[in-house]
CSV table of C-alpha atoms in Angstrom, one decimal:
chain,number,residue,atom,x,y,z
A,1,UNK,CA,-112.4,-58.6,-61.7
A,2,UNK,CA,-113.9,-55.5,-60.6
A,3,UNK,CA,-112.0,-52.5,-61.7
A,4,UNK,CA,-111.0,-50.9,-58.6
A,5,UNK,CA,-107.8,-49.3,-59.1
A,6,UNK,CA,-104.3,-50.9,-59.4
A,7,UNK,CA,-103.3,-53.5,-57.1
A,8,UNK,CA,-100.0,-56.2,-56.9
A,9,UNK,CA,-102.2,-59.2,-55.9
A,10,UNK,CA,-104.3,-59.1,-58.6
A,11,UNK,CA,-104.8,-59.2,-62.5
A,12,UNK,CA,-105.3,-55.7,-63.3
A,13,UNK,CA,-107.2,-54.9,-66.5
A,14,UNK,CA,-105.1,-52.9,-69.5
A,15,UNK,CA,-106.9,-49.4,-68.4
A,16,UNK,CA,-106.2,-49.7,-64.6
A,17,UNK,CA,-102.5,-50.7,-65.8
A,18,UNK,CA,-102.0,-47.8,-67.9
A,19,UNK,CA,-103.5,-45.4,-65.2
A,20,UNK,CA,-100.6,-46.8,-63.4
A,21,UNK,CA,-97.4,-46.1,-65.8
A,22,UNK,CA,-98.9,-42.6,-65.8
A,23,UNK,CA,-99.0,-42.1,-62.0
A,24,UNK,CA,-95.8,-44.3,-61.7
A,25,UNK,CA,-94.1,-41.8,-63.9
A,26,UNK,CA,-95.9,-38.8,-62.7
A,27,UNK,CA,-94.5,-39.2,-59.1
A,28,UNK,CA,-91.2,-40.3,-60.1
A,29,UNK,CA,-90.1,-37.8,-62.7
A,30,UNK,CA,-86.0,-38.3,-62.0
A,31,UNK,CA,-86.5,-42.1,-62.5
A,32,UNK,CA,-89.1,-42.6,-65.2
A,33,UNK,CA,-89.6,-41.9,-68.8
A,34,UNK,CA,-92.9,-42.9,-70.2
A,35,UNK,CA,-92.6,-43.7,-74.1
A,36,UNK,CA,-95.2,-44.4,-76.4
A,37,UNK,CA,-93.6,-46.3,-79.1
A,38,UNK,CA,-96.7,-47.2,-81.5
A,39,UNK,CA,-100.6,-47.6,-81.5
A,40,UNK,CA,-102.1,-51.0,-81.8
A,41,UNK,CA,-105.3,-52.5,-84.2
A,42,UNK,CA,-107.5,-51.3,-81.4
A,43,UNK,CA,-106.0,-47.1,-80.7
A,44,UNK,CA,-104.7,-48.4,-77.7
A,45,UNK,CA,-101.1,-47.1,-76.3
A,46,UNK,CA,-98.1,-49.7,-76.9
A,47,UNK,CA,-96.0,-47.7,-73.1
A,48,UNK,CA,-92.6,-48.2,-72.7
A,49,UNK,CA,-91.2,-47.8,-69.2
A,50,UNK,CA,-87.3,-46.3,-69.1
A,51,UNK,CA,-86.5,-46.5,-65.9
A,52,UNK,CA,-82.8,-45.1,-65.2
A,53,UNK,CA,-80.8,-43.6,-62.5
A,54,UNK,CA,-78.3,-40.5,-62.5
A,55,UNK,CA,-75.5,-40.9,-60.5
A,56,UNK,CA,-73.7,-43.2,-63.4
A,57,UNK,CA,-70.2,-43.7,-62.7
A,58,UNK,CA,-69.7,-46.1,-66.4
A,59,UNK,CA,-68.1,-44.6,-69.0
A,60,UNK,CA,-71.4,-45.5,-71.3
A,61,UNK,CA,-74.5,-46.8,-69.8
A,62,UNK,CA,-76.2,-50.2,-71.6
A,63,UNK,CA,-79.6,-50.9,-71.7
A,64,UNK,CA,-81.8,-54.1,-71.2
A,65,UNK,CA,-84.6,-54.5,-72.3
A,66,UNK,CA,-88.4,-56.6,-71.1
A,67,UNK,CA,-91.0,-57.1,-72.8
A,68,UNK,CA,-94.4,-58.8,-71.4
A,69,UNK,CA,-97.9,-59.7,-72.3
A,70,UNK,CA,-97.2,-60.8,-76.0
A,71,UNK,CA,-99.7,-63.3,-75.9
A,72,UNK,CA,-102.8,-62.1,-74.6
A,73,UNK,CA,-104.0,-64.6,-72.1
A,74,UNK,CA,-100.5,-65.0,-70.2
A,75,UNK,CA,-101.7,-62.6,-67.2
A,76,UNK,CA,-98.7,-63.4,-65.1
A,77,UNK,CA,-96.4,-62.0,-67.2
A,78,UNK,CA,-97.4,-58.5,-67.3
A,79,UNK,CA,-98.1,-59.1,-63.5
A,80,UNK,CA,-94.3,-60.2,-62.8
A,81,UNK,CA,-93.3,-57.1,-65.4
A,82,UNK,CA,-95.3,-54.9,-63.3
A,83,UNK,CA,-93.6,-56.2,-59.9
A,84,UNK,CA,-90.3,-56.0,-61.6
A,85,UNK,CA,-90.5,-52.2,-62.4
A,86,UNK,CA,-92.1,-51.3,-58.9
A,87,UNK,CA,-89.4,-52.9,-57.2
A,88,UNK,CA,-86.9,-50.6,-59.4
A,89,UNK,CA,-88.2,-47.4,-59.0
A,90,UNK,CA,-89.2,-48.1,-54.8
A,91,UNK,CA,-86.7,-49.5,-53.7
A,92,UNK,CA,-83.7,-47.1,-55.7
A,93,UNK,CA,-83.4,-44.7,-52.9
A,94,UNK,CA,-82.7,-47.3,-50.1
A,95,UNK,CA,-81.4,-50.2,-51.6
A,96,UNK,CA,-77.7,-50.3,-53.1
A,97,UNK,CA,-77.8,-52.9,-55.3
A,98,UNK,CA,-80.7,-51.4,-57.0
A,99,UNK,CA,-79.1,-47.7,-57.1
A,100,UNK,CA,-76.4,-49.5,-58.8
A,101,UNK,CA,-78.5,-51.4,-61.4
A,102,UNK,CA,-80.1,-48.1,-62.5
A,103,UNK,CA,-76.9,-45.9,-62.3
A,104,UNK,CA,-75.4,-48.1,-64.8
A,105,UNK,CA,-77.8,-49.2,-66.4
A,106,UNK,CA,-81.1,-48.1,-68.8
A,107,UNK,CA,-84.3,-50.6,-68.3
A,108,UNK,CA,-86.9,-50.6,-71.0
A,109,UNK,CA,-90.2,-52.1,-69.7
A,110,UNK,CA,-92.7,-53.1,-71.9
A,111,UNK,CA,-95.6,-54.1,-69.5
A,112,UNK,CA,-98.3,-55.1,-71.8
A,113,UNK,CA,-97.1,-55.7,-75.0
A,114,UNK,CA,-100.4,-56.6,-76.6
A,115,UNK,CA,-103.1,-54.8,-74.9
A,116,UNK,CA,-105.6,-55.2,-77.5
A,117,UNK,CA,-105.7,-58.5,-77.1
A,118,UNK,CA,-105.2,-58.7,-73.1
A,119,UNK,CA,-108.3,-56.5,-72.5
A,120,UNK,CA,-110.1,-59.1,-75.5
A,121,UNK,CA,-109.0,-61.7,-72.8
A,122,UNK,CA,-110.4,-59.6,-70.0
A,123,UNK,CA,-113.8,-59.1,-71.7
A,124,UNK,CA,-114.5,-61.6,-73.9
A,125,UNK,CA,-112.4,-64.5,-74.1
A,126,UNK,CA,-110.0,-65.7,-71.3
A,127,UNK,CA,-108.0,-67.7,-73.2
A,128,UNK,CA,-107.6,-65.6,-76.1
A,129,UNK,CA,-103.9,-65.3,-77.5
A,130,UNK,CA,-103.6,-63.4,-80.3
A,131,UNK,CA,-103.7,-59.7,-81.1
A,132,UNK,CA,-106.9,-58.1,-82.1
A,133,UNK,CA,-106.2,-58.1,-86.4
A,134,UNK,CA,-109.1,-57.2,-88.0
A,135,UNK,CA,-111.0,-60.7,-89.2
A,136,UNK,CA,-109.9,-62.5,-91.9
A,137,UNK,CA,-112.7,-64.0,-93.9
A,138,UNK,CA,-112.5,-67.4,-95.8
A,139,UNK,CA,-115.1,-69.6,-97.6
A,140,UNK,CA,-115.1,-73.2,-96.5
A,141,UNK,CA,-117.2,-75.6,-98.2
A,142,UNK,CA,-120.6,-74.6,-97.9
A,143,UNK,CA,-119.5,-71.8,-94.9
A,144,UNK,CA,-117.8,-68.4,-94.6
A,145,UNK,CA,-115.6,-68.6,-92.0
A,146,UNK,CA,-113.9,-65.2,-90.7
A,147,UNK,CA,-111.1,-64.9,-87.9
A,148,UNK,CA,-109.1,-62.3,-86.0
A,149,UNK,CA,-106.1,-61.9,-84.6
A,150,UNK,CA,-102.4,-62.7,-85.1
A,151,UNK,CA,-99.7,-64.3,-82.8
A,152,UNK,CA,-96.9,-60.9,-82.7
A,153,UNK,CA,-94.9,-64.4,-81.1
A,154,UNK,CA,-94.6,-65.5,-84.8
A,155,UNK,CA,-94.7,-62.1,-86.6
A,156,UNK,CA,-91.4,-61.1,-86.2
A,157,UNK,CA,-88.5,-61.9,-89.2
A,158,UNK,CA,-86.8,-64.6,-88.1
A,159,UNK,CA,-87.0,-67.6,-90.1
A,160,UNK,CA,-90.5,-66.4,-90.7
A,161,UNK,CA,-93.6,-68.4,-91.6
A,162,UNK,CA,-91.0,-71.5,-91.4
A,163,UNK,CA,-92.3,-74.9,-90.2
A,164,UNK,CA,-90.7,-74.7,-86.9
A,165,UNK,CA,-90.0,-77.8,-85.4
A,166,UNK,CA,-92.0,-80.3,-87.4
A,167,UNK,CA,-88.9,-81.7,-89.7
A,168,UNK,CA,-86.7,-81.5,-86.9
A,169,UNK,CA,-88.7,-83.8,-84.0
A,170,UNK,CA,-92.1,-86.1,-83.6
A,171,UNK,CA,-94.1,-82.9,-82.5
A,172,UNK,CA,-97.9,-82.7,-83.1
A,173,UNK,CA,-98.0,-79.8,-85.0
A,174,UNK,CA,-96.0,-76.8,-86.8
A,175,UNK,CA,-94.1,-73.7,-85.3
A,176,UNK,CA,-96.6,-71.6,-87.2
A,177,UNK,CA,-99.7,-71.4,-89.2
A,178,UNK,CA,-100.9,-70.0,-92.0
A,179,UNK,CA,-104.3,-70.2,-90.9
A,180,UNK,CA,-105.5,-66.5,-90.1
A,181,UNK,CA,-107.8,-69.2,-87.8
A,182,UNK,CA,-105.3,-70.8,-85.6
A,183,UNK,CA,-103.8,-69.8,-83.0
A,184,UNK,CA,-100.4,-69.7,-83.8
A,185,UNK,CA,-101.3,-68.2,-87.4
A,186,UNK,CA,-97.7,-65.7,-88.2
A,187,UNK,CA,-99.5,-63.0,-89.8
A,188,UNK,CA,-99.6,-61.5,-93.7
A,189,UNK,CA,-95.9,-60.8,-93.7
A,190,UNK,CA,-93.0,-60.1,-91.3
A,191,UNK,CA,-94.0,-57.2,-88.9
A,192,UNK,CA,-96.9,-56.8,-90.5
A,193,UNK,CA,-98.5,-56.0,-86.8
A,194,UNK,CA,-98.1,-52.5,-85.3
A,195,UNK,CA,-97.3,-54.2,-82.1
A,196,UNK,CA,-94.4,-56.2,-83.2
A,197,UNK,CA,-93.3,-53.5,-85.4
A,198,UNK,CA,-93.0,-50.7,-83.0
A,199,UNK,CA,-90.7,-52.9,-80.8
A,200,UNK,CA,-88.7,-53.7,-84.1
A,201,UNK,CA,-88.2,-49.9,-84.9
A,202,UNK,CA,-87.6,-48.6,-81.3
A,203,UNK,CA,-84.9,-51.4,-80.5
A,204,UNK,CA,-83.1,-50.6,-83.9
A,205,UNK,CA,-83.0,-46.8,-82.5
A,206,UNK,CA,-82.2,-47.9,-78.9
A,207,UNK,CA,-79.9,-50.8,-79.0
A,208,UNK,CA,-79.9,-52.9,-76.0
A,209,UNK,CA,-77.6,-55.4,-74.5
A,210,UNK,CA,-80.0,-57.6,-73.3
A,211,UNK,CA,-83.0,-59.0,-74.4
A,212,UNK,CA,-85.8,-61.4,-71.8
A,213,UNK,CA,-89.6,-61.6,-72.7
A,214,UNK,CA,-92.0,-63.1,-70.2
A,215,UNK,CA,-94.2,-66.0,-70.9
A,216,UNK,CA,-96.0,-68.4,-69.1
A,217,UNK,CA,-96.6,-71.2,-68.0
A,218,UNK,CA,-93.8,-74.0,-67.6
A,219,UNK,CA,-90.7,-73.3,-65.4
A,220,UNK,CA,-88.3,-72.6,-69.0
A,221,UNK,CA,-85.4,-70.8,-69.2
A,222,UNK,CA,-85.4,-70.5,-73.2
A,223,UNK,CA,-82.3,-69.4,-75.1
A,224,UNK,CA,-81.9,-68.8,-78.6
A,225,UNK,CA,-82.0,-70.2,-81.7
A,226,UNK,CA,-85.8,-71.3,-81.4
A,227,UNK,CA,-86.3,-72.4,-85.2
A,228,UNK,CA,-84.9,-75.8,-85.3
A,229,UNK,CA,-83.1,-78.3,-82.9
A,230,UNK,CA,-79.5,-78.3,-82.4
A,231,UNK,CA,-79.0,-74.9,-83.4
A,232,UNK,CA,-77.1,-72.1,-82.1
A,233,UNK,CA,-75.2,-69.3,-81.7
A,234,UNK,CA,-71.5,-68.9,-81.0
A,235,UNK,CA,-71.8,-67.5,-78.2
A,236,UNK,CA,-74.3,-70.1,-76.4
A,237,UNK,CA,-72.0,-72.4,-74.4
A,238,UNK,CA,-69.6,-69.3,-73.8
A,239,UNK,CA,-72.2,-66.8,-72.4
A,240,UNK,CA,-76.1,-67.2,-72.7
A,241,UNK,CA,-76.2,-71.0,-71.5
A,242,UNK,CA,-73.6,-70.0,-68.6
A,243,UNK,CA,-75.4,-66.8,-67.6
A,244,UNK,CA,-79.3,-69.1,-67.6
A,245,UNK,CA,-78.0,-71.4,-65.3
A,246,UNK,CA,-76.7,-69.2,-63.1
A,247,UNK,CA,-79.7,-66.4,-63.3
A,248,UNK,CA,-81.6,-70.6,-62.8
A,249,UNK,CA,-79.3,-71.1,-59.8
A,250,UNK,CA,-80.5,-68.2,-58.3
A,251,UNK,CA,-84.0,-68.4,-58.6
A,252,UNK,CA,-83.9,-72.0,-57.0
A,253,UNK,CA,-81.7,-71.0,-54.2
A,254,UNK,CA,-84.3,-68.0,-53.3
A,255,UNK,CA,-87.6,-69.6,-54.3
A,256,UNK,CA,-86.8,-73.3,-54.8
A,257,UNK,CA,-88.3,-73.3,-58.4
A,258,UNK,CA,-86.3,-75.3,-61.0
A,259,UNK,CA,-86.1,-73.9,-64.0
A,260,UNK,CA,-85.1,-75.8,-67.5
A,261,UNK,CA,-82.6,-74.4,-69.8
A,262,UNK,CA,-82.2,-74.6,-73.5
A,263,UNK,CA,-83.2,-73.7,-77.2
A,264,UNK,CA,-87.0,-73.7,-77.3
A,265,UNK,CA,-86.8,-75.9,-80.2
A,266,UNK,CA,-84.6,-78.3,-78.3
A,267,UNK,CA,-86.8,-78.6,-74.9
A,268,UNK,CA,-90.2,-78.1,-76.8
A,269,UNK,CA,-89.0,-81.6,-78.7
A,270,UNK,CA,-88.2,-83.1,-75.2
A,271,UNK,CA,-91.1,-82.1,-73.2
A,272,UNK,CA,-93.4,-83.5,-76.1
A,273,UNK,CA,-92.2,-86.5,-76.2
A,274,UNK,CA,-92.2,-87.4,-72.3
A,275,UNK,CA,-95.2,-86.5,-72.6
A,276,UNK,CA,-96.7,-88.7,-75.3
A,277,UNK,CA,-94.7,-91.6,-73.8
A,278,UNK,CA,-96.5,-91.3,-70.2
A,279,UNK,CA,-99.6,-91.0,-72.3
């Protein structure tokens, strides 16, 4: 835990990371845009990375976006982010499958996207998830009781404030709260978070192709729809659950992991309920 300067093998804290992007971008000015799409709660920077070559032979380059860090406590996915994006810009200039990756294509990184709460996590609370929302107070019986924080997971418009999965499959609780003190609580409104809501307005002004955000834990491979079971889009057996099991393939034949794929709605419902029959 001892901040002394950035390192792979580690958890780095939100300041040493940001240090980072700067030098990252500092000494690789032909490779590497830093953007700083929005402010959180907290003043802290919400840093996109654009990372993109210049020897593009497409007709139109497409971009692809990932996002990491959404919920606070989830170190290893601003970690693998981090990894990601080093092995992009290092390796451009002597790798060819990487040369042709950024040619061709425009990566927006976003390593941390909920610092506020990830340094909170750091500090004060390891297993804090939520953003860092000013409290919320509430009188209970004979008690005021005040929480913080939002989870930007449920804050974005999509079916929002909805009772996930709890009509759909025997799950022990909802999707999403509207208890400012739970940890799953969606927020006032729809982007009503700067952190969700700079990601909202940057992606409608840059349009990307592709879309992954890192999580942990579980070995999942989720696809949309994520609000109820057996739901869809056209294009899932054509293209996204095709393209998951191959991107799953992969992984296993390089690492040996095994990766599940499907809706979250659909393996959330299954994984709970192996679980409360072994239990």
């Amino acid at each position: 835990m001892q901040d002394n300067g950035f390192r792979f093998d580690r958890y780095n804290t939100w300041s040493t990371i940001e240090e980072y992007l700067h030098k990252l971008r500092d000494e690789n000015p032909d490779l590497v845009t830093l953007i700083e799409i929005g402010r959180t709660h907290e003043n802290r920077s919400i840093l996109v990375v654009k990372v993109s070559g210049h020897r593009s032979l497409a007709p139109e380059r497409v971009s692809i976006w990932i996002d990491a860090g959404i919920h606070a406590r989830e170190w290893i996915a601003p970690a693998t982010a981090l990894i990601m994006l080093d092995k992009l810009v290092n390796d451009y200039k002597r790798d060819p499958e990487i040369q042709t990756f950024l040619d061709n294509i425009d990566w927006y990184i976003l390593p941390v996207m909920n610092p506020d709460g990830y340094e909170y996590s750091h500090s004060k609370n390891r297993m804090w998830r939520k953003n860092r929302r000013p409290a919320q107070c509430k009188k209970n019986y004979f008690h005021t009781i005040c929480c913080s924080g939002v989870d930007l997971n449920r804050n974005f418009d999509w079916f929002f404030g909805c009772k996930l999965l709890k009509r759909k499959c025997s799950f022990h609780s909802t999707g999403a709260s509207a208890d400012p003190c739970h940890e799953t609580y969606h927020g006032p409104a729809a982007f009503s978070e700067p952190e969700s809501r700079a990601v909202k307005e940057f992606l409608e002004k840059n349009p990307v192709k592709a879309f992954i955000t890192l999580h942990s834990y579980s070995q999942l491979w989720l696809i949309p729809y994520g609000h109820r079971k057996r739901s869809y889009p056209q294009d899932y057996s054509t293209a996204l659950r095709p393209l998951a099991l191959r991107a799953t393939k992969a992984l296993n034949k390089l690492y040996g992991t095994k990766y599940a794929v499907g809706t979250g709605a659909d393996l959330m419902c299954k994984y709970y309920k192996i679980f409360i029959s072994r239990n």
